[in-house]
PDB file of C-alpha atoms and ligand atoms in Angstrom:
ATOM      1  CA  MET A   1     -64.947  41.561 -61.282  1.00  0.00           C
ATOM      2  CA  GLN A   2     -67.869  42.856 -63.313  1.00  0.00           C
ATOM      3  CA  ILE A   3     -70.640  40.291 -63.731  1.00  0.00           C
ATOM      4  CA  VAL A   4     -73.253  40.826 -66.425  1.00  0.00           C
ATOM      5  CA  ILE A   5     -76.212  38.429 -66.383  1.00  0.00           C
ATOM      6  CA  LEU A   6     -78.277  38.284 -69.564  1.00  0.00           C
ATOM      7  CA  ASP A   7     -81.403  36.366 -70.572  1.00  0.00           C
ATOM      8  CA  ASN A   8     -79.880  33.875 -72.985  1.00  0.00           C
ATOM      9  CA  ALA A   9     -76.844  32.762 -74.980  1.00  0.00           C
ATOM     10  CA  ALA A  10     -77.685  35.031 -77.930  1.00  0.00           C
ATOM     11  CA  GLU A  11     -77.595  38.085 -75.644  1.00  0.00           C
ATOM     12  CA  VAL A  12     -74.271  36.935 -74.193  1.00  0.00           C
ATOM     13  CA  ALA A  13     -72.808  36.752 -77.706  1.00  0.00           C
ATOM     14  CA  ARG A  14     -74.194  40.178 -78.615  1.00  0.00           C
ATOM     15  CA  TYR A  15     -72.849  41.853 -75.473  1.00  0.00           C
ATOM     16  CA  GLY A  16     -69.457  40.112 -75.789  1.00  0.00           C
ATOM     17  CA  ALA A  17     -69.113  40.943 -79.482  1.00  0.00           C
ATOM     18  CA  ASP A  18     -69.880  44.606 -78.752  1.00  0.00           C
ATOM     19  CA  VAL A  19     -67.034  44.693 -76.222  1.00  0.00           C
ATOM     20  CA  PHE A  20     -64.619  43.369 -78.886  1.00  0.00           C
ATOM     21  CA  ILE A  21     -66.003  45.670 -81.596  1.00  0.00           C
ATOM     22  CA  ARG A  22     -65.532  48.718 -79.347  1.00  0.00           C
ATOM     23  CA  GLN A  23     -61.982  47.561 -78.546  1.00  0.00           C
ATOM     24  CA  ILE A  24     -61.018  47.229 -82.234  1.00  0.00           C
ATOM     25  CA  ASP A  25     -62.730  50.502 -83.033  1.00  0.00           C
ATOM     26  CA  ARG A  26     -60.740  52.287 -80.311  1.00  0.00           C
ATOM     27  CA  LYS A  27     -57.475  50.512 -81.142  1.00  0.00           C
ATOM     28  CA  PRO A  28     -57.343  49.092 -84.698  1.00  0.00           C
ATOM     29  CA  ASP A  29     -54.035  47.360 -83.987  1.00  0.00           C
ATOM     30  CA  SER A  30     -55.364  45.575 -80.906  1.00  0.00           C
ATOM     31  CA  VAL A  31     -53.779  42.372 -79.689  1.00  0.00           C
ATOM     32  CA  LEU A  32     -56.638  39.941 -79.109  1.00  0.00           C
ATOM     33  CA  GLY A  33     -56.525  36.796 -77.012  1.00  0.00           C
ATOM     34  CA  LEU A  34     -58.920  34.262 -78.524  1.00  0.00           C
ATOM     35  CA  ALA A  35     -60.542  31.043 -77.361  1.00  0.00           C
ATOM     36  CA  THR A  36     -62.021  27.879 -78.816  1.00  0.00           C
ATOM     37  CA  GLY A  37     -64.962  25.772 -77.626  1.00  0.00           C
ATOM     38  CA  SER A  38     -68.612  26.085 -78.554  1.00  0.00           C
ATOM     39  CA  THR A  39     -69.339  29.098 -76.332  1.00  0.00           C
ATOM     40  CA  PRO A  40     -67.515  31.795 -78.382  1.00  0.00           C
ATOM     41  CA  LEU A  41     -68.937  30.649 -81.744  1.00  0.00           C
ATOM     42  CA  ALA A  42     -71.936  32.995 -81.739  1.00  0.00           C
ATOM     43  CA  LEU A  43     -69.658  35.889 -80.766  1.00  0.00           C
ATOM     44  CA  TYR A  44     -67.350  35.034 -83.692  1.00  0.00           C
ATOM     45  CA  ARG A  45     -70.337  35.023 -86.055  1.00  0.00           C
ATOM     46  CA  ARG A  46     -71.147  38.555 -84.879  1.00  0.00           C
ATOM     47  CA  LEU A  47     -67.546  39.702 -85.427  1.00  0.00           C
ATOM     48  CA  ILE A  48     -67.647  38.211 -88.933  1.00  0.00           C
ATOM     49  CA  ALA A  49     -70.880  40.115 -89.661  1.00  0.00           C
ATOM     50  CA  ALA A  50     -69.412  43.367 -88.305  1.00  0.00           C
ATOM     51  CA  CYS A  51     -66.349  42.916 -90.516  1.00  0.00           C
ATOM     52  CA  LYS A  52     -68.430  42.101 -93.601  1.00  0.00           C
ATOM     53  CA  ASN A  53     -70.592  45.198 -92.934  1.00  0.00           C
ATOM     54  CA  GLY A  54     -67.486  47.330 -92.815  1.00  0.00           C
ATOM     55  CA  ASP A  55     -68.025  48.271 -89.149  1.00  0.00           C
ATOM     56  CA  ILE A  56     -64.613  46.944 -88.116  1.00  0.00           C
ATOM     57  CA  SER A  57     -61.433  45.755 -89.765  1.00  0.00           C
ATOM     58  CA  PHE A  58     -58.996  43.155 -88.490  1.00  0.00           C
ATOM     59  CA  ALA A  59     -56.329  44.215 -90.989  1.00  0.00           C
ATOM     60  CA  ARG A  60     -54.065  45.549 -88.233  1.00  0.00           C
ATOM     61  CA  VAL A  61     -55.190  43.160 -85.503  1.00  0.00           C
ATOM     62  CA  CYS A  62     -52.921  40.477 -84.107  1.00  0.00           C
ATOM     63  CA  SER A  63     -54.240  37.465 -82.180  1.00  0.00           C
ATOM     64  CA  PHE A  64     -53.009  34.836 -79.749  1.00  0.00           C
ATOM     65  CA  ASN A  65     -55.090  31.768 -78.981  1.00  0.00           C
ATOM     66  CA  LEU A  66     -55.156  30.243 -75.546  1.00  0.00           C
ATOM     67  CA  ASP A  67     -54.284  26.677 -76.341  1.00  0.00           C
ATOM     68  CA  GLU A  68     -53.789  23.777 -78.726  1.00  0.00           C
ATOM     69  CA  TYR A  69     -53.766  20.000 -78.508  1.00  0.00           C
ATOM     70  CA  LEU A  70     -50.253  18.636 -78.245  1.00  0.00           C
ATOM     71  CA  GLY A  71     -49.673  16.174 -81.060  1.00  0.00           C
ATOM     72  CA  LEU A  72     -52.014  17.764 -83.604  1.00  0.00           C
ATOM     73  CA  ALA A  73     -50.617  19.746 -86.529  1.00  0.00           C
ATOM     74  CA  GLY A  74     -52.474  22.867 -87.621  1.00  0.00           C
ATOM     75  CA  ASP A  75     -53.982  21.145 -90.649  1.00  0.00           C
ATOM     76  CA  HIS A  76     -55.558  18.409 -88.510  1.00  0.00           C
ATOM     77  CA  PRO A  77     -59.360  18.879 -88.559  1.00  0.00           C
ATOM     78  CA  GLN A  78     -59.540  18.649 -84.749  1.00  0.00           C
ATOM     79  CA  SER A  79     -56.762  21.132 -84.124  1.00  0.00           C
ATOM     80  CA  TYR A  80     -57.645  24.479 -82.632  1.00  0.00           C
ATOM     81  CA  ARG A  81     -55.750  26.113 -85.540  1.00  0.00           C
ATOM     82  CA  HIS A  82     -58.209  24.474 -87.931  1.00  0.00           C
ATOM     83  CA  PHE A  83     -61.113  25.528 -85.694  1.00  0.00           C
ATOM     84  CA  MET A  84     -59.992  29.165 -85.673  1.00  0.00           C
ATOM     85  CA  ASN A  85     -59.309  29.274 -89.409  1.00  0.00           C
ATOM     86  CA  THR A  86     -62.689  27.851 -90.313  1.00  0.00           C
ATOM     87  CA  GLN A  87     -64.808  29.547 -87.607  1.00  0.00           C
ATOM     88  CA  LEU A  88     -63.275  33.018 -87.748  1.00  0.00           C
ATOM     89  CA  PHE A  89     -60.061  33.848 -89.593  1.00  0.00           C
ATOM     90  CA  GLU A  90     -61.152  32.763 -93.097  1.00  0.00           C
ATOM     91  CA  HIS A  91     -64.205  35.027 -92.876  1.00  0.00           C
ATOM     92  CA  ILE A  92     -62.539  38.265 -91.768  1.00  0.00           C
ATOM     93  CA  ASP A  93     -59.801  40.490 -93.191  1.00  0.00           C
ATOM     94  CA  ILE A  94     -57.142  39.382 -90.691  1.00  0.00           C
ATOM     95  CA  ASP A  95     -53.654  38.583 -91.991  1.00  0.00           C
ATOM     96  CA  LEU A  96     -53.150  34.905 -91.077  1.00  0.00           C
ATOM     97  CA  ARG A  97     -49.502  35.674 -90.323  1.00  0.00           C
ATOM     98  CA  ASN A  98     -50.740  37.817 -87.432  1.00  0.00           C
ATOM     99  CA  THR A  99     -52.724  34.952 -85.893  1.00  0.00           C
ATOM    100  CA  HIS A 100     -50.887  32.855 -83.339  1.00  0.00           C
ATOM    101  CA  ILE A 101     -51.794  29.492 -81.863  1.00  0.00           C
ATOM    102  CA  PRO A 102     -49.423  27.336 -79.812  1.00  0.00           C
ATOM    103  CA  PRO A 103     -47.849  24.846 -82.260  1.00  0.00           C
ATOM    104  CA  GLY A 104     -49.231  21.412 -81.394  1.00  0.00           C
ATOM    105  CA  ASP A 105     -46.655  19.733 -83.626  1.00  0.00           C
ATOM    106  CA  ALA A 106     -43.556  21.624 -82.418  1.00  0.00           C
ATOM    107  CA  ALA A 107     -40.346  19.586 -82.537  1.00  0.00           C
ATOM    108  CA  ASP A 108     -39.457  21.031 -79.136  1.00  0.00           C
ATOM    109  CA  PRO A 109     -42.764  21.781 -77.417  1.00  0.00           C
ATOM    110  CA  ILE A 110     -41.135  22.968 -74.189  1.00  0.00           C
ATOM    111  CA  GLN A 111     -39.176  25.590 -76.081  1.00  0.00           C
ATOM    112  CA  ALA A 112     -42.319  26.450 -78.077  1.00  0.00           C
ATOM    113  CA  CYS A 113     -44.105  27.298 -74.820  1.00  0.00           C
ATOM    114  CA  SER A 114     -41.559  29.866 -73.678  1.00  0.00           C
ATOM    115  CA  ASP A 115     -41.307  31.220 -77.241  1.00  0.00           C
ATOM    116  CA  TYR A 116     -45.077  31.775 -77.172  1.00  0.00           C
ATOM    117  CA  ASP A 117     -44.907  33.877 -73.998  1.00  0.00           C
ATOM    118  CA  LYS A 118     -41.990  35.850 -75.436  1.00  0.00           C
ATOM    119  CA  LEU A 119     -43.917  36.540 -78.642  1.00  0.00           C
ATOM    120  CA  ILE A 120     -46.922  37.827 -76.687  1.00  0.00           C
ATOM    121  CA  GLU A 121     -44.595  40.138 -74.807  1.00  0.00           C
ATOM    122  CA  ALA A 122     -42.867  41.249 -78.013  1.00  0.00           C
ATOM    123  CA  ARG A 123     -46.258  42.229 -79.455  1.00  0.00           C
ATOM    124  CA  GLY A 124     -46.890  44.456 -76.441  1.00  0.00           C
ATOM    125  CA  GLY A 125     -49.088  42.058 -74.466  1.00  0.00           C
ATOM    126  CA  ILE A 126     -52.728  41.119 -74.932  1.00  0.00           C
ATOM    127  CA  ASP A 127     -55.236  43.980 -74.868  1.00  0.00           C
ATOM    128  CA  ILE A 128     -58.311  41.829 -74.405  1.00  0.00           C
ATOM    129  CA  GLN A 129     -58.504  38.105 -73.715  1.00  0.00           C
ATOM    130  CA  LEU A 130     -61.622  36.067 -74.489  1.00  0.00           C
ATOM    131  CA  LEU A 131     -62.252  33.028 -72.273  1.00  0.00           C
ATOM    132  CA  GLY A 132     -64.739  30.206 -71.997  1.00  0.00           C
ATOM    133  CA  ILE A 133     -64.819  28.023 -68.906  1.00  0.00           C
ATOM    134  CA  GLY A 134     -64.734  24.273 -68.460  1.00  0.00           C
ATOM    135  CA  ARG A 135     -67.299  22.553 -66.230  1.00  0.00           C
ATOM    136  CA  ASN A 136     -64.459  22.002 -63.759  1.00  0.00           C
ATOM    137  CA  GLY A 137     -63.520  25.696 -63.794  1.00  0.00           C
ATOM    138  CA  HIS A 138     -60.632  25.420 -66.245  1.00  0.00           C
ATOM    139  CA  ILE A 139     -59.595  28.365 -68.410  1.00  0.00           C
ATOM    140  CA  GLY A 140     -57.597  27.593 -71.541  1.00  0.00           C
ATOM    141  CA  PHE A 141     -56.463  24.104 -70.599  1.00  0.00           C
ATOM    142  CA  ASN A 142     -55.424  25.126 -67.088  1.00  0.00           C
ATOM    143  CA  GLU A 143     -57.038  22.265 -65.261  1.00  0.00           C
ATOM    144  CA  PRO A 144     -57.772  22.297 -61.498  1.00  0.00           C
ATOM    145  CA  SER A 145     -54.486  22.364 -59.518  1.00  0.00           C
ATOM    146  CA  SER A 146     -52.814  24.566 -62.155  1.00  0.00           C
ATOM    147  CA  GLY A 147     -50.429  27.110 -60.653  1.00  0.00           C
ATOM    148  CA  LEU A 148     -52.112  30.477 -60.348  1.00  0.00           C
ATOM    149  CA  ARG A 149     -48.992  32.195 -61.737  1.00  0.00           C
ATOM    150  CA  SER A 150     -48.226  29.557 -64.362  1.00  0.00           C
ATOM    151  CA  ARG A 151     -46.846  30.424 -67.806  1.00  0.00           C
ATOM    152  CA  THR A 152     -47.532  28.819 -71.181  1.00  0.00           C
ATOM    153  CA  ARG A 153     -46.683  25.142 -70.784  1.00  0.00           C
ATOM    154  CA  ILE A 154     -47.696  21.555 -71.476  1.00  0.00           C
ATOM    155  CA  LYS A 155     -50.703  20.421 -69.452  1.00  0.00           C
ATOM    156  CA  THR A 156     -52.266  17.004 -69.044  1.00  0.00           C
ATOM    157  CA  LEU A 157     -56.025  17.055 -69.506  1.00  0.00           C
ATOM    158  CA  THR A 158     -58.334  15.669 -66.835  1.00  0.00           C
ATOM    159  CA  GLU A 159     -60.670  12.761 -67.553  1.00  0.00           C
ATOM    160  CA  ALA A 160     -63.590  15.191 -67.255  1.00  0.00           C
ATOM    161  CA  THR A 161     -62.217  17.516 -69.951  1.00  0.00           C
ATOM    162  CA  ILE A 162     -61.333  14.620 -72.253  1.00  0.00           C
ATOM    163  CA  LYS A 163     -64.907  13.370 -71.853  1.00  0.00           C
ATOM    164  CA  ASP A 164     -66.428  16.834 -72.397  1.00  0.00           C
ATOM    165  CA  ASN A 165     -64.406  17.387 -75.567  1.00  0.00           C
ATOM    166  CA  ALA A 166     -64.917  13.847 -76.922  1.00  0.00           C
ATOM    167  CA  ARG A 167     -68.010  15.135 -78.741  1.00  0.00           C
ATOM    168  CA  PHE A 168     -65.727  16.819 -81.286  1.00  0.00           C
ATOM    169  CA  PHE A 169     -63.900  13.564 -82.137  1.00  0.00           C
ATOM    170  CA  SER A 170     -65.292  10.567 -83.961  1.00  0.00           C
ATOM    171  CA  ALA A 171     -65.335   7.196 -82.179  1.00  0.00           C
ATOM    172  CA  ARG A 172     -62.051   5.781 -83.488  1.00  0.00           C
ATOM    173  CA  GLU A 173     -60.212   9.065 -83.831  1.00  0.00           C
ATOM    174  CA  PHE A 174     -57.088   9.788 -81.748  1.00  0.00           C
ATOM    175  CA  GLN A 175     -57.991  12.293 -79.018  1.00  0.00           C
ATOM    176  CA  PRO A 176     -54.981  13.984 -77.438  1.00  0.00           C
ATOM    177  CA  HIS A 177     -54.625  13.922 -73.664  1.00  0.00           C
ATOM    178  CA  LEU A 178     -52.010  16.656 -73.594  1.00  0.00           C
ATOM    179  CA  SER A 179     -52.138  20.309 -74.546  1.00  0.00           C
ATOM    180  CA  ILE A 180     -50.083  23.459 -74.764  1.00  0.00           C
ATOM    181  CA  THR A 181     -51.899  26.218 -72.912  1.00  0.00           C
ATOM    182  CA  MET A 182     -51.233  29.788 -71.904  1.00  0.00           C
ATOM    183  CA  GLY A 183     -50.681  29.726 -68.163  1.00  0.00           C
ATOM    184  CA  ILE A 184     -52.957  31.409 -65.658  1.00  0.00           C
ATOM    185  CA  GLY A 185     -50.195  33.972 -65.090  1.00  0.00           C
ATOM    186  CA  THR A 186     -50.049  34.599 -68.852  1.00  0.00           C
ATOM    187  CA  ILE A 187     -53.829  35.096 -69.009  1.00  0.00           C
ATOM    188  CA  MET A 188     -53.759  37.399 -65.977  1.00  0.00           C
ATOM    189  CA  GLU A 189     -51.366  39.738 -67.806  1.00  0.00           C
ATOM    190  CA  ALA A 190     -54.001  40.566 -70.430  1.00  0.00           C
ATOM    191  CA  ARG A 191     -55.163  44.136 -69.878  1.00  0.00           C
ATOM    192  CA  LYS A 192     -58.811  43.059 -69.990  1.00  0.00           C
ATOM    193  CA  VAL A 193     -60.325  39.600 -69.630  1.00  0.00           C
ATOM    194  CA  VAL A 194     -63.805  38.679 -70.887  1.00  0.00           C
ATOM    195  CA  LEU A 195     -65.191  35.311 -69.822  1.00  0.00           C
ATOM    196  CA  LEU A 196     -68.362  33.951 -71.436  1.00  0.00           C
ATOM    197  CA  ALA A 197     -70.475  31.170 -69.968  1.00  0.00           C
ATOM    198  CA  THR A 198     -73.861  29.877 -71.011  1.00  0.00           C
ATOM    199  CA  GLY A 199     -76.052  26.982 -69.917  1.00  0.00           C
ATOM    200  CA  ALA A 200     -76.786  25.174 -66.673  1.00  0.00           C
ATOM    201  CA  ALA A 201     -73.755  22.879 -67.046  1.00  0.00           C
ATOM    202  CA  LYS A 202     -71.523  25.892 -66.257  1.00  0.00           C
ATOM    203  CA  ALA A 203     -73.426  27.105 -63.165  1.00  0.00           C
ATOM    204  CA  LYS A 204     -71.213  25.284 -60.638  1.00  0.00           C
ATOM    205  CA  ALA A 205     -67.988  26.515 -62.266  1.00  0.00           C
ATOM    206  CA  ILE A 206     -69.287  30.099 -62.411  1.00  0.00           C
ATOM    207  CA  LYS A 207     -70.278  30.011 -58.754  1.00  0.00           C
ATOM    208  CA  ALA A 208     -66.781  28.786 -57.819  1.00  0.00           C
ATOM    209  CA  ALA A 209     -65.069  31.299 -60.131  1.00  0.00           C
ATOM    210  CA  ALA A 210     -66.991  34.351 -58.963  1.00  0.00           C
ATOM    211  CA  GLU A 211     -67.890  33.620 -55.361  1.00  0.00           C
ATOM    212  CA  GLY A 212     -65.706  30.734 -54.280  1.00  0.00           C
ATOM    213  CA  PRO A 213     -62.343  31.085 -52.581  1.00  0.00           C
ATOM    214  CA  LEU A 214     -59.379  32.053 -54.759  1.00  0.00           C
ATOM    215  CA  SER A 215     -58.025  28.591 -55.355  1.00  0.00           C
ATOM    216  CA  ALA A 216     -56.131  26.452 -57.846  1.00  0.00           C
ATOM    217  CA  SER A 217     -59.070  24.031 -57.495  1.00  0.00           C
ATOM    218  CA  CYS A 218     -61.002  26.454 -59.685  1.00  0.00           C
ATOM    219  CA  PRO A 219     -58.499  28.070 -62.083  1.00  0.00           C
ATOM    220  CA  ALA A 220     -61.048  30.687 -63.192  1.00  0.00           C
ATOM    221  CA  SER A 221     -61.206  31.992 -59.600  1.00  0.00           C
ATOM    222  CA  ALA A 222     -57.805  33.610 -60.304  1.00  0.00           C
ATOM    223  CA  LEU A 223     -59.788  36.251 -62.204  1.00  0.00           C
ATOM    224  CA  GLN A 224     -60.923  37.606 -58.819  1.00  0.00           C
ATOM    225  CA  MET A 225     -57.406  39.059 -58.657  1.00  0.00           C
ATOM    226  CA  HIS A 226     -57.634  40.655 -62.115  1.00  0.00           C
ATOM    227  CA  GLY A 227     -58.213  44.399 -62.182  1.00  0.00           C
ATOM    228  CA  ASN A 228     -60.376  44.351 -65.306  1.00  0.00           C
ATOM    229  CA  ALA A 229     -62.299  41.082 -65.587  1.00  0.00           C
ATOM    230  CA  LEU A 230     -65.764  40.921 -67.115  1.00  0.00           C
ATOM    231  CA  LEU A 231     -67.986  37.840 -66.808  1.00  0.00           C
ATOM    232  CA  ILE A 232     -70.831  37.746 -69.324  1.00  0.00           C
ATOM    233  CA  ILE A 233     -73.173  34.904 -68.494  1.00  0.00           C
ATOM    234  CA  ASP A 234     -76.734  33.822 -69.139  1.00  0.00           C
ATOM    235  CA  GLU A 235     -79.391  33.146 -66.502  1.00  0.00           C
ATOM    236  CA  ALA A 236     -78.755  29.394 -66.587  1.00  0.00           C
ATOM    237  CA  ALA A 237     -75.024  29.792 -65.899  1.00  0.00           C
ATOM    238  CA  ALA A 238     -75.816  32.382 -63.189  1.00  0.00           C
ATOM    239  CA  ALA A 239     -78.286  30.103 -61.390  1.00  0.00           C
ATOM    240  CA  GLY A 240     -75.905  29.182 -58.547  1.00  0.00           C
ATOM    241  CA  LEU A 241     -74.762  32.723 -57.724  1.00  0.00           C
ATOM    242  CA  GLU A 242     -75.640  33.887 -54.227  1.00  0.00           C
ATOM    243  CA  ARG A 243     -75.439  37.599 -55.092  1.00  0.00           C
ATOM    244  CA  ARG A 244     -77.196  37.280 -58.458  1.00  0.00           C
ATOM    245  CA  ALA A 245     -79.728  40.049 -57.679  1.00  0.00           C
ATOM    246  CA  PHE A 246     -76.949  42.401 -56.573  1.00  0.00           C
ATOM    247  CA  TYR A 247     -74.923  41.886 -59.791  1.00  0.00           C
ATOM    248  CA  LYS A 248     -78.023  42.691 -61.838  1.00  0.00           C
ATOM    249  CA  HIS A 249     -78.616  45.814 -59.749  1.00  0.00           C
ATOM    250  CA  VAL A 250     -74.986  46.920 -60.258  1.00  0.00           C
ATOM    251  CA  GLU A 251     -75.289  46.406 -64.026  1.00  0.00           C
ATOM    252  CA  ARG A 252     -78.484  48.509 -64.153  1.00  0.00           C
ATOM    253  CA  GLU A 253     -76.722  51.256 -62.200  1.00  0.00           C
ATOM    254  CA  ASN A 254     -73.703  51.043 -64.538  1.00  0.00           C
ATOM    255  CA  GLN A 255     -75.941  51.406 -67.579  1.00  0.00           C
ATOM    256  CA  LYS A 256     -77.703  54.422 -66.030  1.00  0.00           C
ATOM    257  CA  LEU A 257     -74.367  56.032 -65.248  1.00  0.00           C
ATOM    258  CA  LEU A 258     -73.090  55.431 -68.789  1.00  0.00           C
ATOM    259  CA  GLN A 259     -76.274  56.909 -70.257  1.00  0.00           C
ATOM    260  CA  SER A 260     -76.034  60.000 -68.061  1.00  0.00           C
ATOM    261  CA  LEU A 261     -72.389  60.471 -69.060  1.00  0.00           C
ATOM    262  CA  ASP A 262     -73.405  60.126 -72.715  1.00  0.00           C
ATOM    263  CA  LYS A 263     -75.825  63.015 -72.273  1.00  0.00           C
ATOM    264  CA  THR A 264     -73.217  65.425 -70.907  1.00  0.00           C
TER     265      THR A 264
HETATM  266  C1  GLP B   1     -61.947  23.588 -74.018  1.00  0.00           C
HETATM  267  C2  GLP B   1     -61.076  24.823 -74.225  1.00  0.00           C
HETATM  268  C3  GLP B   1     -61.475  25.961 -73.306  1.00  0.00           C
HETATM  269  C4  GLP B   1     -62.983  26.160 -73.330  1.00  0.00           C
HETATM  270  C5  GLP B   1     -63.658  24.896 -72.875  1.00  0.00           C
HETATM  271  C6  GLP B   1     -65.174  25.008 -72.780  1.00  0.00           C
HETATM  272  O1  GLP B   1     -61.505  22.784 -72.994  1.00  0.00           O
HETATM  273  N1  GLP B   1     -59.700  24.545 -74.054  1.00  0.00           N
HETATM  274  O2  GLP B   1     -60.789  27.137 -73.684  1.00  0.00           O
HETATM  275  O3  GLP B   1     -63.334  27.226 -72.514  1.00  0.00           O
HETATM  276  O4  GLP B   1     -63.318  23.875 -73.804  1.00  0.00           O
HETATM  277  O5  GLP B   1     -65.769  24.696 -74.017  1.00  0.00           O
HETATM  278  P1  GLP B   1     -67.273  24.950 -74.388  1.00  0.00           P
HETATM  279  O6  GLP B   1     -67.377  26.427 -74.675  1.00  0.00           O
HETATM  280  O7  GLP B   1     -67.488  24.133 -75.613  1.00  0.00           O
HETATM  281  O8  GLP B   1     -68.088  24.540 -73.236  1.00  0.00           O
END
């Protein structure tokens, strides 16, 4: 697990966006795994700018989002489909038909879950998966106790997650308690995983994910078993890490090595 600690949230977005820009540059028909939540927004704004500048094109890109609220149709303002359309897809040259989000209004949601995994496989698997993290260590909507090899399925949200996400819903609005989420096993199949975390509220989850035991109690800890996982976090989210100084040292050494290779 590579851990990059940066000064602030803006730096996290810049570093993360550069990873995605390099990926699309190298492979214009990349399969991207995308995430919702407030954390990736600044990264999306950078991707939009890069696309508008002509630095990258999403014309051949295909995307799969992590999750969706069960019971919300894509045109519902609180749906993750609506979030992705308005925060990213409508501002870049992606073909909307190549963007995939679990269907929250599927007539047969159980079938829709296995169809989603099959579609990811049919598209050759995810090249790079973006992740945020919940305060309880969830990734996607894989709440604590989720099976570490789970597939896309229906998950009940914890009280904590419902409370954390209540800020997006108005007082009298229906807030779903169920979701369709890629499983931890599905996420682990992505060839590269990039998790972003910013702010002190994520420090406990980051500590458990990076340095805690591999455990279903912290779903993000499964990434310790991933061969190509990158955590990009700010100082506030890194505050609880025991080996914080070492990770910073490793990153400096990595940068030096990359620069020396550039010169040759
Ligand atoms: C939701 C999403 C997650 C996201 C999490 C954190 O629960 N399902 O994918 O990582 O929120 O959101 P935020 O980035 O707003 O803290």
